[in-house]
Short mmCIF file of C-alpha atoms in Angstrom, two decimals:
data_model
loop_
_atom_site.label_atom_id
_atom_site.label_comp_id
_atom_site.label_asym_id
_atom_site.label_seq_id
_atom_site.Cartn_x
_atom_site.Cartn_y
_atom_site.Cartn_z
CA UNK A 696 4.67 -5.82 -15.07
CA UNK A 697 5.25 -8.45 -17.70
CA UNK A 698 6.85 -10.47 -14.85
CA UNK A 699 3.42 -11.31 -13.30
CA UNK A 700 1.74 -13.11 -16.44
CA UNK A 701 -1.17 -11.94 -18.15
CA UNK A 702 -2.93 -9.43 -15.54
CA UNK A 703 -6.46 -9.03 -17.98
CA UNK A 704 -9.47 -9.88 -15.73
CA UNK A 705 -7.78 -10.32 -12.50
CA UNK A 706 -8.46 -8.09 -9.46
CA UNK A 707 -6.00 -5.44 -7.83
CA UNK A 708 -6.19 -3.29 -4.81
CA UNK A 709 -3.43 0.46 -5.03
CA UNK A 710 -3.43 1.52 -1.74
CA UNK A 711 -1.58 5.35 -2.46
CA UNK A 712 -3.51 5.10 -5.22
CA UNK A 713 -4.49 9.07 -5.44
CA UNK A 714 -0.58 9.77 -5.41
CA UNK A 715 1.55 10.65 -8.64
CA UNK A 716 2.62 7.35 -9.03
CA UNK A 717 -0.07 5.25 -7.56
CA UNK A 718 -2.40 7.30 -10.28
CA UNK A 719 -0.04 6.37 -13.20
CA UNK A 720 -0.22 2.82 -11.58
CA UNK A 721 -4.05 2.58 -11.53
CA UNK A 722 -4.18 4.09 -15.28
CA UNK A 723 -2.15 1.45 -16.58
CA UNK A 724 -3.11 -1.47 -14.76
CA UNK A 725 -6.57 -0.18 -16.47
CA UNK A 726 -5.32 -0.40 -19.71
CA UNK A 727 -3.77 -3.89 -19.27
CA UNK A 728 -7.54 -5.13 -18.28
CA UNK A 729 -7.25 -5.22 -14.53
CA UNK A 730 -10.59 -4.47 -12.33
CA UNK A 731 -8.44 -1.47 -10.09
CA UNK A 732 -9.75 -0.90 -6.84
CA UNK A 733 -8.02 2.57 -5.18
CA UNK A 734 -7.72 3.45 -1.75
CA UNK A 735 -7.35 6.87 -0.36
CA UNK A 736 -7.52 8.24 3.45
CA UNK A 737 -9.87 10.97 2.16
CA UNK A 738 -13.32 10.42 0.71
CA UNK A 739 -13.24 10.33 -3.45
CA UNK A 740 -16.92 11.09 -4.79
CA UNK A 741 -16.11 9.96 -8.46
CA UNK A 742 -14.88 6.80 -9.75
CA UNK A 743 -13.44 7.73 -13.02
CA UNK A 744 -11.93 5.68 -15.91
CA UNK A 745 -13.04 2.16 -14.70
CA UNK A 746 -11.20 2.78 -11.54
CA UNK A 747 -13.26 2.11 -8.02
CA UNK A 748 -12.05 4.59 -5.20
CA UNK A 749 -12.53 3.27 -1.62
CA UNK A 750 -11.83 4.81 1.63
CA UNK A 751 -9.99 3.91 4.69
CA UNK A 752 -7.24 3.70 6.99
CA UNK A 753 -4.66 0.75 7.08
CA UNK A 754 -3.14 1.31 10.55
CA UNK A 755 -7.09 -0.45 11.36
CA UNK A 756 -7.20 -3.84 11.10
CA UNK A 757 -10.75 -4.16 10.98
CA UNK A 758 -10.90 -1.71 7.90
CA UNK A 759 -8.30 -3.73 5.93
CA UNK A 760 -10.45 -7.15 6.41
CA UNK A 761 -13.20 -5.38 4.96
CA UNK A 762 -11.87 -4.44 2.39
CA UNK A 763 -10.12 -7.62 1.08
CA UNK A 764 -13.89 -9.01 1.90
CA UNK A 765 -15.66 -6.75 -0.04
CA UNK A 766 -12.42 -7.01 -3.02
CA UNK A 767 -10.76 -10.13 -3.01
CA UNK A 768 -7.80 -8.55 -4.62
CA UNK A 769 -5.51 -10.88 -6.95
CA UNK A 770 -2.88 -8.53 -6.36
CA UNK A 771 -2.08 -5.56 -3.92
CA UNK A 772 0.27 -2.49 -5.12
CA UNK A 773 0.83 -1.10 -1.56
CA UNK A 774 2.12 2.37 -2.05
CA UNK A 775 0.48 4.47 0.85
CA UNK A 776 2.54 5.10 3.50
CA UNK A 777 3.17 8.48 5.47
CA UNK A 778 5.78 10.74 3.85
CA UNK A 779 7.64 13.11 6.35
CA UNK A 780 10.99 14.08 7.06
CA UNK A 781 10.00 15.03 10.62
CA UNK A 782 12.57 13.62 12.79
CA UNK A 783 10.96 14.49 16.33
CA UNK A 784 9.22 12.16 18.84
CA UNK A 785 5.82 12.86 18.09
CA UNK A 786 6.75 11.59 14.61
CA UNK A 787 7.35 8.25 15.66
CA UNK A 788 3.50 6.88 16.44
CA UNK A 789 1.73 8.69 13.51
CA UNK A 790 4.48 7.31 11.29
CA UNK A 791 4.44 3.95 12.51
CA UNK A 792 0.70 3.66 12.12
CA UNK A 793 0.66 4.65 8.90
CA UNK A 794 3.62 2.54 7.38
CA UNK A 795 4.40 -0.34 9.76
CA UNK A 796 0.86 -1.02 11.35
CA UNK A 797 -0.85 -0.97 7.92
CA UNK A 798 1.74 -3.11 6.00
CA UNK A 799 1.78 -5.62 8.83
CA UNK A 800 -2.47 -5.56 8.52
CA UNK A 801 -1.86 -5.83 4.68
CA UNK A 802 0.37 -9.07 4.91
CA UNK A 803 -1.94 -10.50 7.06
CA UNK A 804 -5.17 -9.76 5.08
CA UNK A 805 -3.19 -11.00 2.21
CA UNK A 806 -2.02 -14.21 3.43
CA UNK A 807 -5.53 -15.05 5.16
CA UNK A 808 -7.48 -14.31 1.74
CA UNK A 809 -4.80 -16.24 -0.68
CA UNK A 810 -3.57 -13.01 -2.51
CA UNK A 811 -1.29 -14.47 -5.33
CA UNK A 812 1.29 -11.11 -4.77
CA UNK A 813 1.59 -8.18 -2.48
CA UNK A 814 4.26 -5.83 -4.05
CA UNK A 815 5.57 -3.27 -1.63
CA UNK A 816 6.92 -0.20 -2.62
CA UNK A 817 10.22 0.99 -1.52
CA UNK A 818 11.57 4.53 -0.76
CA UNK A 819 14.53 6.91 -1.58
CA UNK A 820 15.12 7.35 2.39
CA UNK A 821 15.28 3.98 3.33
CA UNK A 822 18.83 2.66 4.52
CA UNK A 823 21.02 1.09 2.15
CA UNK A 824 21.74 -2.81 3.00
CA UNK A 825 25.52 -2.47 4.27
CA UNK A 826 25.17 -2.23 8.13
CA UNK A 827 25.62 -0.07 10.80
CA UNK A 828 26.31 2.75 8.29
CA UNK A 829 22.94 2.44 6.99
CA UNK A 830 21.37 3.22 10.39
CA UNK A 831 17.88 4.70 9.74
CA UNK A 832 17.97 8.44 10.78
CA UNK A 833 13.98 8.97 10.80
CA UNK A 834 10.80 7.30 11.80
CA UNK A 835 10.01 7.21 8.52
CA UNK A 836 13.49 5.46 7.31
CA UNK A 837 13.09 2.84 10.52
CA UNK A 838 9.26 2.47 9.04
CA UNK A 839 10.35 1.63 5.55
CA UNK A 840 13.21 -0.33 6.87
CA UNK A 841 11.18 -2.41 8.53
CA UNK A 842 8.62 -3.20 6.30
CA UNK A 843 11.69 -4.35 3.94
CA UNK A 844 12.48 -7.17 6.39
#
């Protein structure tokens, strides 16, 4: 994090934020001063230790503008996505929506509201970079893939 400059007072969005590592994330960026704003598919009641929990889906576009509207994040720690290692058809659209759709709606969002950094978090499954041997083998591998490039 020391790569970013002094974070104290500035703004940032966790999407995946109720996750083991998006908590640690959120805790930390706490402690370094940041205003945290969480995101979670399911409804959080509390908002505990200075963190603000928010609700919503980032396949929908519409949700995602609202919340950079209502936030006006400084930076966005996107590590939601939809963790499977289904590798059947009906996979492929529930995965998409949840990794591609939203990271596409993110970049946009991002871009439109002059977000100094969107940091994208990777995954063990995705292919390694050395060609046709890395061929994704799952919609979620082809999601994360994508979202690399």
């Amino acid at each position: 994090m020391g790569t970013v400059g002094n974070l104290t007072g500035k703004t940032a969005l966790v999407t995946g934020a109720s996750g083991f590592i998006g908590s640690s994330l959120c805790s930390k960026l706490c402690d370094l001063g940041v205003e945290v704003h969480a995101l979670s598919r399911r409804e959080r009641s509390e908002n505990q230790g200075g963190i603000q929990w928010w609700q919503g889906d980032l396949a929908s576009y519409p949700c995602v503008e609202k919340l950079f509207k209502s936030i006006r994040p400084d930076y966005v720690y996107h590590l939601a996505s939809e963790v499977t290692g289904n590798r059947a058809l009906e996979a492929v659209m529930p995965t998409f929506q949840a990794n591609l759709a939203s990271t596409v709606n993110l970049l946009i969002m991002a871009e439109k509201m002059s977000c100094r950094r969107l940091i994208i978090a990777g995954s063990m499954e995705e292919p390694a970079e050395d060609g046709f041997a890395a061929l994704p083998s799952s919609p979620y591998e082809v999601g994360r893939a994508a979202c690399r490039e």
